[in-house]
């Protein structure tokens, strides 16, 4: 309930709910929040160009699906989607899952930006894999 505790809790919610990176959370200002539209203006550190954009999340926990909508303050379109498929659905053990990350290329996106985005998403998948394996190793030690 302390100010630092509330700040830390808010930061964790932004990491977990929106998938924001630490630099994106650090750079947020109160004017970057549109409370009525439930959106955030985010500096896109993940594509390394420092561009601003608006982000909204459409999550479906039952289907283990998240759609990320990106665009302007008044108009956003689905840009990427993350899905987790439980292992047994694909004939794998219950300790496994399949994570997919899909991105849609807008007509105005340059080849350079598209390749940067693809490389970034590939790195994110490798990070998710490493974290999942570390969690699995940790639970096996118990």
PDB file of C-alpha atoms in Angstrom:
ATOM      1  CA  UNK A   1       0.000   0.000   0.000  1.00  0.00           C
ATOM      2  CA  UNK A   2       3.048   2.279   0.007  1.00  0.00           C
ATOM      3  CA  UNK A   3       3.594   4.582  -2.989  1.00  0.00           C
ATOM      4  CA  UNK A   4       6.528   2.414  -4.155  1.00  0.00           C
ATOM      5  CA  UNK A   5       4.467  -0.731  -3.709  1.00  0.00           C
ATOM      6  CA  UNK A   6       1.610   0.717  -5.766  1.00  0.00           C
ATOM      7  CA  UNK A   7       4.069   1.851  -8.451  1.00  0.00           C
ATOM      8  CA  UNK A   8       5.645  -1.600  -8.610  1.00  0.00           C
ATOM      9  CA  UNK A   9       2.208  -3.243  -8.784  1.00  0.00           C
ATOM     10  CA  UNK A  10       1.177  -0.940 -11.654  1.00  0.00           C
ATOM     11  CA  UNK A  11       4.412  -1.733 -13.499  1.00  0.00           C
ATOM     12  CA  UNK A  12       3.848  -5.477 -13.097  1.00  0.00           C
ATOM     13  CA  UNK A  13       0.309  -5.115 -14.424  1.00  0.00           C
ATOM     14  CA  UNK A  14       1.637  -3.300 -17.507  1.00  0.00           C
ATOM     15  CA  UNK A  15       4.231  -6.027 -18.088  1.00  0.00           C
ATOM     16  CA  UNK A  16       1.725  -8.852 -17.639  1.00  0.00           C
ATOM     17  CA  UNK A  17      -1.371  -7.332 -19.252  1.00  0.00           C
ATOM     18  CA  UNK A  18       0.133  -5.496 -22.206  1.00  0.00           C
ATOM     19  CA  UNK A  19       3.411  -7.350 -22.650  1.00  0.00           C
ATOM     20  CA  UNK A  20       5.301  -4.068 -22.417  1.00  0.00           C
ATOM     21  CA  UNK A  21       9.056  -4.014 -22.044  1.00  0.00           C
ATOM     22  CA  UNK A  22      10.773  -2.262 -19.165  1.00  0.00           C
ATOM     23  CA  UNK A  23      11.838   0.702 -21.327  1.00  0.00           C
ATOM     24  CA  UNK A  24       8.285   1.146 -22.603  1.00  0.00           C
ATOM     25  CA  UNK A  25       6.914   1.184 -19.054  1.00  0.00           C
ATOM     26  CA  UNK A  26       9.692   3.518 -17.874  1.00  0.00           C
ATOM     27  CA  UNK A  27       8.863   5.995 -20.674  1.00  0.00           C
ATOM     28  CA  UNK A  28       5.099   6.062 -20.027  1.00  0.00           C
ATOM     29  CA  UNK A  29       3.641   9.343 -18.830  1.00  0.00           C
ATOM     30  CA  UNK A  30       0.166   9.921 -17.449  1.00  0.00           C
ATOM     31  CA  UNK A  31      -0.857  11.669 -20.701  1.00  0.00           C
ATOM     32  CA  UNK A  32      -0.065   8.434 -22.575  1.00  0.00           C
ATOM     33  CA  UNK A  33      -3.121   6.783 -21.013  1.00  0.00           C
ATOM     34  CA  UNK A  34      -6.516   7.175 -22.683  1.00  0.00           C
ATOM     35  CA  UNK A  35      -8.824   6.033 -19.891  1.00  0.00           C
ATOM     36  CA  UNK A  36     -12.043   6.213 -21.952  1.00  0.00           C
ATOM     37  CA  UNK A  37     -10.739   4.091 -24.820  1.00  0.00           C
ATOM     38  CA  UNK A  38      -8.661   1.839 -22.539  1.00  0.00           C
ATOM     39  CA  UNK A  39      -5.539   2.360 -24.640  1.00  0.00           C
ATOM     40  CA  UNK A  40      -1.916   3.336 -24.136  1.00  0.00           C
ATOM     41  CA  UNK A  41       0.414   5.401 -26.281  1.00  0.00           C
ATOM     42  CA  UNK A  42       3.655   3.469 -26.345  1.00  0.00           C
ATOM     43  CA  UNK A  43       7.118   4.209 -27.693  1.00  0.00           C
ATOM     44  CA  UNK A  44       7.848   1.096 -29.757  1.00  0.00           C
ATOM     45  CA  UNK A  45      11.195   0.112 -28.297  1.00  0.00           C
ATOM     46  CA  UNK A  46      10.831  -3.419 -29.613  1.00  0.00           C
ATOM     47  CA  UNK A  47      11.380  -2.292 -33.197  1.00  0.00           C
ATOM     48  CA  UNK A  48      14.238   0.003 -32.188  1.00  0.00           C
ATOM     49  CA  UNK A  49      12.962   3.068 -34.049  1.00  0.00           C
ATOM     50  CA  UNK A  50      11.489   5.013 -31.124  1.00  0.00           C
ATOM     51  CA  UNK A  51       8.165   5.521 -32.928  1.00  0.00           C
ATOM     52  CA  UNK A  52       5.004   6.215 -30.940  1.00  0.00           C
ATOM     53  CA  UNK A  53       1.803   4.314 -31.413  1.00  0.00           C
ATOM     54  CA  UNK A  54      -1.395   3.461 -29.612  1.00  0.00           C
ATOM     55  CA  UNK A  55      -1.911  -0.058 -28.328  1.00  0.00           C
ATOM     56  CA  UNK A  56      -5.001  -1.890 -27.154  1.00  0.00           C
ATOM     57  CA  UNK A  57      -5.291  -5.521 -26.157  1.00  0.00           C
ATOM     58  CA  UNK A  58      -8.142  -7.907 -26.878  1.00  0.00           C
ATOM     59  CA  UNK A  59      -7.540 -10.979 -24.741  1.00  0.00           C
ATOM     60  CA  UNK A  60      -9.523 -14.200 -24.731  1.00  0.00           C
ATOM     61  CA  UNK A  61      -8.252 -16.235 -21.758  1.00  0.00           C
ATOM     62  CA  UNK A  62     -10.585 -19.173 -22.461  1.00  0.00           C
ATOM     63  CA  UNK A  63      -9.045 -19.601 -25.919  1.00  0.00           C
ATOM     64  CA  UNK A  64      -5.517 -18.612 -24.737  1.00  0.00           C
ATOM     65  CA  UNK A  65      -5.429 -15.898 -27.408  1.00  0.00           C
ATOM     66  CA  UNK A  66      -4.346 -12.249 -27.358  1.00  0.00           C
ATOM     67  CA  UNK A  67      -4.808  -9.787 -30.229  1.00  0.00           C
ATOM     68  CA  UNK A  68      -2.679  -6.630 -30.184  1.00  0.00           C
ATOM     69  CA  UNK A  69      -4.297  -3.655 -31.946  1.00  0.00           C
ATOM     70  CA  UNK A  70      -1.902  -0.904 -33.045  1.00  0.00           C
ATOM     71  CA  UNK A  71      -2.534   2.482 -34.631  1.00  0.00           C
ATOM     72  CA  UNK A  72      -3.506   6.025 -33.793  1.00  0.00           C
ATOM     73  CA  UNK A  73      -5.409   7.396 -30.810  1.00  0.00           C
ATOM     74  CA  UNK A  74      -8.706   7.097 -32.685  1.00  0.00           C
ATOM     75  CA  UNK A  75      -8.152   4.109 -34.977  1.00  0.00           C
ATOM     76  CA  UNK A  76      -6.341   0.844 -34.317  1.00  0.00           C
ATOM     77  CA  UNK A  77      -6.172  -2.401 -36.286  1.00  0.00           C
ATOM     78  CA  UNK A  78      -5.072  -5.899 -35.326  1.00  0.00           C
ATOM     79  CA  UNK A  79      -1.331  -6.078 -35.921  1.00  0.00           C
ATOM     80  CA  UNK A  80      -0.205  -9.195 -34.109  1.00  0.00           C
ATOM     81  CA  UNK A  81      -1.615 -12.176 -32.269  1.00  0.00           C
ATOM     82  CA  UNK A  82      -0.200 -14.478 -29.615  1.00  0.00           C
ATOM     83  CA  UNK A  83      -1.665 -17.930 -28.986  1.00  0.00           C
ATOM     84  CA  UNK A  84      -0.800 -20.689 -26.538  1.00  0.00           C
ATOM     85  CA  UNK A  85      -1.936 -24.191 -27.487  1.00  0.00           C
ATOM     86  CA  UNK A  86      -1.814 -26.806 -24.717  1.00  0.00           C
ATOM     87  CA  UNK A  87       0.389 -29.802 -25.516  1.00  0.00           C
ATOM     88  CA  UNK A  88      -2.328 -32.496 -25.401  1.00  0.00           C
ATOM     89  CA  UNK A  89      -4.261 -30.728 -28.175  1.00  0.00           C
ATOM     90  CA  UNK A  90      -1.309 -31.521 -30.460  1.00  0.00           C
ATOM     91  CA  UNK A  91      -0.514 -34.961 -29.067  1.00  0.00           C
ATOM     92  CA  UNK A  92       2.223 -33.638 -26.755  1.00  0.00           C
ATOM     93  CA  UNK A  93       2.561 -34.224 -22.998  1.00  0.00           C
ATOM     94  CA  UNK A  94       0.672 -31.992 -20.561  1.00  0.00           C
ATOM     95  CA  UNK A  95       4.005 -30.397 -19.610  1.00  0.00           C
ATOM     96  CA  UNK A  96       4.330 -28.956 -23.140  1.00  0.00           C
ATOM     97  CA  UNK A  97       2.622 -26.223 -25.118  1.00  0.00           C
ATOM     98  CA  UNK A  98       2.979 -24.520 -28.475  1.00  0.00           C
ATOM     99  CA  UNK A  99       3.317 -20.731 -28.565  1.00  0.00           C
ATOM    100  CA  UNK A 100       2.690 -18.889 -31.823  1.00  0.00           C
ATOM    101  CA  UNK A 101       3.150 -15.233 -32.583  1.00  0.00           C
ATOM    102  CA  UNK A 102       1.703 -13.910 -35.837  1.00  0.00           C
ATOM    103  CA  UNK A 103       2.093 -10.420 -37.293  1.00  0.00           C
ATOM    104  CA  UNK A 104       0.306  -8.737 -40.166  1.00  0.00           C
ATOM    105  CA  UNK A 105       2.219  -6.382 -42.429  1.00  0.00           C
ATOM    106  CA  UNK A 106       0.509  -3.100 -43.229  1.00  0.00           C
ATOM    107  CA  UNK A 107       0.611  -1.845 -46.813  1.00  0.00           C
ATOM    108  CA  UNK A 108       2.717   1.165 -45.783  1.00  0.00           C
ATOM    109  CA  UNK A 109       5.372  -0.794 -43.855  1.00  0.00           C
ATOM    110  CA  UNK A 110       8.809  -0.687 -45.471  1.00  0.00           C
ATOM    111  CA  UNK A 111      10.819  -3.864 -46.038  1.00  0.00           C
ATOM    112  CA  UNK A 112      13.370  -2.679 -43.462  1.00  0.00           C
ATOM    113  CA  UNK A 113      10.741  -2.164 -40.747  1.00  0.00           C
ATOM    114  CA  UNK A 114       9.050  -5.482 -41.590  1.00  0.00           C
ATOM    115  CA  UNK A 115      12.340  -7.399 -41.299  1.00  0.00           C
ATOM    116  CA  UNK A 116      13.069  -5.649 -37.979  1.00  0.00           C
ATOM    117  CA  UNK A 117       9.628  -6.609 -36.692  1.00  0.00           C
ATOM    118  CA  UNK A 118      10.074 -10.254 -37.772  1.00  0.00           C
ATOM    119  CA  UNK A 119      13.512 -10.461 -36.139  1.00  0.00           C
ATOM    120  CA  UNK A 120      12.121  -8.956 -32.939  1.00  0.00           C
ATOM    121  CA  UNK A 121       9.242 -11.417 -32.815  1.00  0.00           C
ATOM    122  CA  UNK A 122      11.638 -14.308 -33.438  1.00  0.00           C
ATOM    123  CA  UNK A 123      13.750 -13.151 -30.487  1.00  0.00           C
ATOM    124  CA  UNK A 124      10.604 -12.924 -28.329  1.00  0.00           C
ATOM    125  CA  UNK A 125       9.712 -16.542 -29.131  1.00  0.00           C
ATOM    126  CA  UNK A 126      13.238 -17.668 -28.130  1.00  0.00           C
ATOM    127  CA  UNK A 127      12.920 -15.708 -24.855  1.00  0.00           C
ATOM    128  CA  UNK A 128       9.524 -17.281 -24.116  1.00  0.00           C
ATOM    129  CA  UNK A 129      11.013 -20.722 -24.821  1.00  0.00           C
ATOM    130  CA  UNK A 130      13.944 -20.087 -22.476  1.00  0.00           C
ATOM    131  CA  UNK A 131      11.638 -18.842 -19.703  1.00  0.00           C
ATOM    132  CA  UNK A 132       9.294 -21.826 -20.091  1.00  0.00           C
ATOM    133  CA  UNK A 133      12.227 -24.267 -19.960  1.00  0.00           C
ATOM    134  CA  UNK A 134      13.620 -22.551 -16.866  1.00  0.00           C
ATOM    135  CA  UNK A 135      10.223 -22.798 -15.168  1.00  0.00           C
ATOM    136  CA  UNK A 136       9.955 -26.470 -16.100  1.00  0.00           C
ATOM    137  CA  UNK A 137      13.461 -27.178 -14.731  1.00  0.00           C
ATOM    138  CA  UNK A 138      12.599 -25.281 -11.549  1.00  0.00           C
ATOM    139  CA  UNK A 139       9.385 -27.242 -10.976  1.00  0.00           C
ATOM    140  CA  UNK A 140      11.224 -30.533 -11.637  1.00  0.00           C
ATOM    141  CA  UNK A 141      13.623 -29.672  -8.802  1.00  0.00           C
ATOM    142  CA  UNK A 142      10.785 -29.475  -6.258  1.00  0.00           C
TER     143      UNK A 142
END
